[in-house]
CSV table of C-alpha atoms and ligand atoms in Angstrom, one decimal:
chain,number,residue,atom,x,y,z
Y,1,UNK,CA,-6.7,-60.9,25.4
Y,2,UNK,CA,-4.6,-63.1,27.5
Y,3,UNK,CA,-1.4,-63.5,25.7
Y,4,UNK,CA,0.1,-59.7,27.1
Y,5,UNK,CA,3.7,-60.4,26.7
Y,6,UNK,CA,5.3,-61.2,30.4
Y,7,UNK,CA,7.4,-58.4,31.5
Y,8,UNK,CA,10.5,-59.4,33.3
Y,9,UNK,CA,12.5,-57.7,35.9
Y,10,UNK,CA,16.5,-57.6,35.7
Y,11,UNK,CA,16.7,-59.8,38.7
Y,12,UNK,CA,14.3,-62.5,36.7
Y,13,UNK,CA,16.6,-61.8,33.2
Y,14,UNK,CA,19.6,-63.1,35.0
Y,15,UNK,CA,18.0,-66.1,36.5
Y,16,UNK,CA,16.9,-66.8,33.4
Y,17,UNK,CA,19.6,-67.0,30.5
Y,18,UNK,CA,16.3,-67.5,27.7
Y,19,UNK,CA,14.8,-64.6,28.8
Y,20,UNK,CA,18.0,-62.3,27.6
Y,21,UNK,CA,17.2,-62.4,24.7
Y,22,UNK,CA,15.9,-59.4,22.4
Y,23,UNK,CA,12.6,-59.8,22.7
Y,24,UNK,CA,10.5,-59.1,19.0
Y,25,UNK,CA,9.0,-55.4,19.4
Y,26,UNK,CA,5.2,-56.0,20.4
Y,27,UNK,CA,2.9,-55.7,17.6
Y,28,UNK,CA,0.8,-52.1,17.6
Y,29,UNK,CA,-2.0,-53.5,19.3
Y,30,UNK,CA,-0.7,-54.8,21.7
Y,31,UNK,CA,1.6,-51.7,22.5
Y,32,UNK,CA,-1.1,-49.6,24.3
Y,33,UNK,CA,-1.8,-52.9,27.0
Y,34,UNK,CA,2.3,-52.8,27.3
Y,35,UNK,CA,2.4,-49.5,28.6
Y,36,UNK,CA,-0.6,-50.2,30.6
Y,37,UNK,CA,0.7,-52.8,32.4
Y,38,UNK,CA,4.2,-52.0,32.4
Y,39,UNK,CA,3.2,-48.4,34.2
Y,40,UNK,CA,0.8,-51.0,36.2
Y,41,UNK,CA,3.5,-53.4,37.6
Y,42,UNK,CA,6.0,-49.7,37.8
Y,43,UNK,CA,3.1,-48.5,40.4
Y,44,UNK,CA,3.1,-51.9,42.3
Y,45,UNK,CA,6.5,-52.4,42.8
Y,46,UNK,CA,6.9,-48.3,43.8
Y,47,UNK,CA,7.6,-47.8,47.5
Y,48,UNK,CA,5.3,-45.3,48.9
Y,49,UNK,CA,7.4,-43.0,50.4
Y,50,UNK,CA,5.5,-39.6,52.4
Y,51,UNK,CA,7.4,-36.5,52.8
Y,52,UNK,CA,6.7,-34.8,55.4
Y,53,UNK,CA,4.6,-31.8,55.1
Y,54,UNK,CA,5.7,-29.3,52.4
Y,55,UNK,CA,5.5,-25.7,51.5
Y,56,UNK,CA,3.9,-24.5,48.2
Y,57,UNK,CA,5.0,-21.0,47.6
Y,58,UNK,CA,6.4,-18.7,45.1
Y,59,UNK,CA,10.0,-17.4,45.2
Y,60,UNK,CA,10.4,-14.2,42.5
Y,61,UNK,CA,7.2,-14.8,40.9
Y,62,UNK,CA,7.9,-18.9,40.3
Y,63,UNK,CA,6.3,-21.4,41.9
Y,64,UNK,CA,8.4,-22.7,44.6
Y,65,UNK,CA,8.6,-26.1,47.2
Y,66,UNK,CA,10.0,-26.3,50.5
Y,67,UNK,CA,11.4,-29.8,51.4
Y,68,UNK,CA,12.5,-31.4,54.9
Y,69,UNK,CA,15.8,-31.7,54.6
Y,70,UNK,CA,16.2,-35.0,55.9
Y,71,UNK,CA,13.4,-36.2,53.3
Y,72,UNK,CA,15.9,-34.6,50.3
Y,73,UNK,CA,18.9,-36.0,51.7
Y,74,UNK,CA,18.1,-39.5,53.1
Y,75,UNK,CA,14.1,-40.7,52.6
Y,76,UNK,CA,14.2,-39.9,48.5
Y,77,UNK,CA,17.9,-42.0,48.2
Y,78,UNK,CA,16.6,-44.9,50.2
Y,79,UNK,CA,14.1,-45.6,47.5
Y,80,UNK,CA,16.2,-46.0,44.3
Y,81,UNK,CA,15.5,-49.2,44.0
Y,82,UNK,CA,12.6,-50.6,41.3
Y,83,UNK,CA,14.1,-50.9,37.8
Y,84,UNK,CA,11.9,-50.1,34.5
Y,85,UNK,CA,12.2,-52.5,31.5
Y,86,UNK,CA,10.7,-51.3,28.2
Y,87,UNK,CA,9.7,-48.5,25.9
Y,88,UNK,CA,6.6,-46.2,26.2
Y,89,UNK,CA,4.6,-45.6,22.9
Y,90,UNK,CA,1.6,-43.5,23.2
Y,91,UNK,CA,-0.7,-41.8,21.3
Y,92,UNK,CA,-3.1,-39.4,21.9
Y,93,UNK,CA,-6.1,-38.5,20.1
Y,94,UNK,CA,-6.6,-35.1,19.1
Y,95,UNK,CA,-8.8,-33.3,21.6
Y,96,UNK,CA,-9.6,-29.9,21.9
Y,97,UNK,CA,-10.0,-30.3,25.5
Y,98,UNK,CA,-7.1,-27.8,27.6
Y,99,UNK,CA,-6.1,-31.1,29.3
Y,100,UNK,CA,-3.1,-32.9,27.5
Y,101,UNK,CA,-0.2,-35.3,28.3
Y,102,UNK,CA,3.3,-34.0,27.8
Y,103,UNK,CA,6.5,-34.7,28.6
Y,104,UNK,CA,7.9,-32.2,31.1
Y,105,UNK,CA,11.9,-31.5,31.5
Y,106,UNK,CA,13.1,-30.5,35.4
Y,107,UNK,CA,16.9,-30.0,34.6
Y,108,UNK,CA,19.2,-29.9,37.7
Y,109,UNK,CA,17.9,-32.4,40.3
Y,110,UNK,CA,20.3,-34.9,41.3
Y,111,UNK,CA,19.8,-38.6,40.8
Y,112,UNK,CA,18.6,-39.6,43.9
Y,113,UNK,CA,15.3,-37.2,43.6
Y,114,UNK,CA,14.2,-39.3,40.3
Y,115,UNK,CA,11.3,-40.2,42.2
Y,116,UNK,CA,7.1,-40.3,41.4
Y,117,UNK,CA,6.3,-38.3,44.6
Y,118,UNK,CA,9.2,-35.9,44.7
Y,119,UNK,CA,8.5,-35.0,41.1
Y,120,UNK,CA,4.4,-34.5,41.6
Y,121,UNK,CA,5.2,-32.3,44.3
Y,122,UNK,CA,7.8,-30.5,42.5
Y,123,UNK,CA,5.3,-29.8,39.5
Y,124,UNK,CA,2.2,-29.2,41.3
Y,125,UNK,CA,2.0,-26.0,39.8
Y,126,UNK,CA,2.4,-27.4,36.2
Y,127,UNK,CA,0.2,-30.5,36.3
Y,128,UNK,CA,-0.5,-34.3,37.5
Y,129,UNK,CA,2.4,-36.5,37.4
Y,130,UNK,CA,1.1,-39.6,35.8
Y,131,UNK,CA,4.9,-41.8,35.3
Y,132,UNK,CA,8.3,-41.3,34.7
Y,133,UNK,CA,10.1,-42.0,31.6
Y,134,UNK,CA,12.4,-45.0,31.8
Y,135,UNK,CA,15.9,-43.8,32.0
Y,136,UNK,CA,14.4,-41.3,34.3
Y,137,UNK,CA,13.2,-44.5,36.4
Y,138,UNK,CA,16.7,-46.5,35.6
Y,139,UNK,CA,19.0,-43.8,36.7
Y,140,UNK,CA,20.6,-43.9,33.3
Y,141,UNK,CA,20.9,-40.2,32.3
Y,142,UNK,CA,22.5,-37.6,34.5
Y,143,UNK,CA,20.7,-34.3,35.9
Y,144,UNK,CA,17.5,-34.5,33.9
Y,145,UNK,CA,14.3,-36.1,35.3
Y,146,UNK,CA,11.2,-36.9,32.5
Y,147,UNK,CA,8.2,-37.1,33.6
Y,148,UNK,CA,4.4,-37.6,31.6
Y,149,UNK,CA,2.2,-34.8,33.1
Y,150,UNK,CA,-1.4,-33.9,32.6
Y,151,UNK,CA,-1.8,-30.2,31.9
Y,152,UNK,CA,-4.1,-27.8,31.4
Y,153,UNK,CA,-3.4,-25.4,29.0
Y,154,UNK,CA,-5.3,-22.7,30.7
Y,155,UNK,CA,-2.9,-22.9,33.6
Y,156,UNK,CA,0.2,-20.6,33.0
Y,157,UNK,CA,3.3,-23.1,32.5
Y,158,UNK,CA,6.2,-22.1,35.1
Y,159,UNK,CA,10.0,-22.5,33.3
Y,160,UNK,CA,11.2,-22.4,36.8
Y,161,UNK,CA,10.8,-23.7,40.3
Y,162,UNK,CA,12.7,-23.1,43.6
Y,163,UNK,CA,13.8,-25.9,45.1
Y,164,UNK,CA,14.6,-25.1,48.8
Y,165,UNK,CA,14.1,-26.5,52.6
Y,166,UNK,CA,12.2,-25.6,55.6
Y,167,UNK,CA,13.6,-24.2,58.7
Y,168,UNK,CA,16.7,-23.4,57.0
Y,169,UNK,CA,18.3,-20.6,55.4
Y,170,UNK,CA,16.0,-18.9,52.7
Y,171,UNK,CA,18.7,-18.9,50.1
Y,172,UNK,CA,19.7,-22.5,50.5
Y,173,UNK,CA,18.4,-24.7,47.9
Y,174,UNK,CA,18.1,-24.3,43.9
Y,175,UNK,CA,16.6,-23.3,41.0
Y,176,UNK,CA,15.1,-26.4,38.4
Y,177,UNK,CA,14.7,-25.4,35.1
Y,178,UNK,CA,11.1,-26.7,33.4
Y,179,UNK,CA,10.7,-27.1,30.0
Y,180,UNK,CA,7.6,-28.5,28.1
Y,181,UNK,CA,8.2,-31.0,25.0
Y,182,UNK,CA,6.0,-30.3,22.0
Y,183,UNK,CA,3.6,-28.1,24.4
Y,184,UNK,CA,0.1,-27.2,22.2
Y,185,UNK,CA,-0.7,-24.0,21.6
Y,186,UNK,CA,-4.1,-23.1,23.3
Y,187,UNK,CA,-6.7,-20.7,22.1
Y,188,UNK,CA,-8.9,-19.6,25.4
Y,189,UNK,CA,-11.2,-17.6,22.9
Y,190,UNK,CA,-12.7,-20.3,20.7
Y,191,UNK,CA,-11.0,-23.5,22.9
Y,192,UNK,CA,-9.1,-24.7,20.5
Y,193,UNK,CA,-5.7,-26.0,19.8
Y,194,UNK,CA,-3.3,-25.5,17.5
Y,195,UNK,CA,-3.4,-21.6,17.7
Y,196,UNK,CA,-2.9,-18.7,20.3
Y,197,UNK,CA,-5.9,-15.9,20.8
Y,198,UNK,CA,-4.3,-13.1,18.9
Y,199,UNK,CA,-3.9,-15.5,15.8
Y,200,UNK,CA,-8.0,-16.7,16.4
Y,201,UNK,CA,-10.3,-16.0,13.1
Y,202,UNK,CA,-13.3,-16.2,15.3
Y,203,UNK,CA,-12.1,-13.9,17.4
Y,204,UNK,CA,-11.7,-11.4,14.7
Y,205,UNK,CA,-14.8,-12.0,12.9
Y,206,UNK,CA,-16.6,-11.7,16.4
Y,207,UNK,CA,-14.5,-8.5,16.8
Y,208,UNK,CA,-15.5,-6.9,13.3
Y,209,UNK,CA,-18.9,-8.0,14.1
Y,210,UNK,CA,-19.2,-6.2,17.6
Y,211,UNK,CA,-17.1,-3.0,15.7
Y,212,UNK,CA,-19.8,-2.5,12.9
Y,213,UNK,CA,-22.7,-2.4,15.4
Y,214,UNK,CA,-21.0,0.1,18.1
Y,215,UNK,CA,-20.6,2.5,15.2
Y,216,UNK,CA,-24.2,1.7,13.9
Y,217,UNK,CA,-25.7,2.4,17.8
Y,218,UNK,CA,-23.4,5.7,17.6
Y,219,UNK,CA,-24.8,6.6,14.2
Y,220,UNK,CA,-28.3,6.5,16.0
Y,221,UNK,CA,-27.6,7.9,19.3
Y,222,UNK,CA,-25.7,11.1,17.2
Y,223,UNK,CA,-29.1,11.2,15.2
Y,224,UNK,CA,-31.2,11.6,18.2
Y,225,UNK,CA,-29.3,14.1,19.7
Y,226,UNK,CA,-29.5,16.2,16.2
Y,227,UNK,CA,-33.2,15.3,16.6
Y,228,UNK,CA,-33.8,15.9,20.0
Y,229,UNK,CA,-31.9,19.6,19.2
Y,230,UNK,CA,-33.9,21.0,16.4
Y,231,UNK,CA,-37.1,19.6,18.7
Y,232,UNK,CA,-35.8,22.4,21.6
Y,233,UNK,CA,-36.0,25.2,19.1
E,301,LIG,ZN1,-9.3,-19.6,18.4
């Protein structure tokens, strides 16, 4: 329980010409506590950093945020700092719960907006951020930020969000692609995954079910009125 393998900063690696070395890939049991405590020791070593109060509306129909400008420009760059050694390998169990962890895309944010708070605030609309993805964290791949979200399925899945600032002009700022890796399919009739409603079996058997007894109360209620006529004469 107490042997987690030590996990080492750049700034310890160089001081430390042992440590460079490839380390063997943890065994799977240990994986799960890796990525536990790497994402622990990510958190700690995070600076905080508080934007100043944003705007959550909707540009065109897609969510959109309104940034300070001075937060975008200067408070998100000052904070590139922490660096991220390791892999992330999880697995999930299969739930048929609406809540699941993906990988979301936001293409078209600069490198200095790879950041934990920037990126929650950016997909509130889509989910909980829970961590970046580590060249997302390092800085090591250009105009694409990864990020581990929590979403519910229920909730529609924007492919875009407006990027833009307050107090400024309307049409200054950008559009951020979002994309969804390997994204379940959801069915809100039976809540279950792996299919959509209009491809749901107990949807249709409910449906044939609820068909045959409308026609067999319209049978009865045509009956009556035939009834109800020959009583009048
Ligand atoms: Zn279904």
């Amino acid at each position: 329980q107490h042997n987690f393998p030590k996990i080492f900063n750049n700034f310890t690696r160089t001081n430390n010409a042992k440590q460079d070395k490839a380390s063997e890939p943890a065994p799977y049991t240990v994986v799960q506590s890796f990525a536990a405590r790497l994402r622990y020791n990510q958190s700690k070593t995070e600076i905080p950093i508080v934007l100043n109060d944003l705007i959550h509306t909707t540009r065109q129909g897609y969510p959109a945020v309104l940034l300070d400008e001075h937060d975008y420009y200067v408070k998100l760059a000052e904070c590139c700092k922490y660096t991220l050694v390791g892999k992330f390998i999880n697995t999930m169990p299969k739930m048929e719960l609406p809540i699941v962890l993906i990988w979301v895309v936001v293409l078209g944010l600069p490198w200095h907006c790879y950041n934990k708070v920037l990126s929650t605030t950016i997909l509130e609309s889509v989910g909980k951020v829970l961590y970046l993805d580590s060249p997302t964290s390092q800085r090591t791949r250009g105009s694409t930020t990864r990020v581990k979200v929590q979403v519910d399925l229920t909730n529609k899945s924007p492919e875009h969000v407006w990027l833009g600032f307050k107090n400024s002009d309307p049409n200054k700022g950008r559009w951020l692609k979002v994309q969804y890796e390997g994204i379940p399919d959801y069915c809100m009739y039976c809540k279950h995954q792996g299919h959509m409603d209009y491809d749901c079996t107990i949807k249709r058997r409910d449906e044939d079910v609820n068909r045959r007894k409308e026609m067999e109360s319209e049978k009865k209620t045509s009956q009556k009125e035939i009834n109800d006529k020959v009583e009048m004469k």
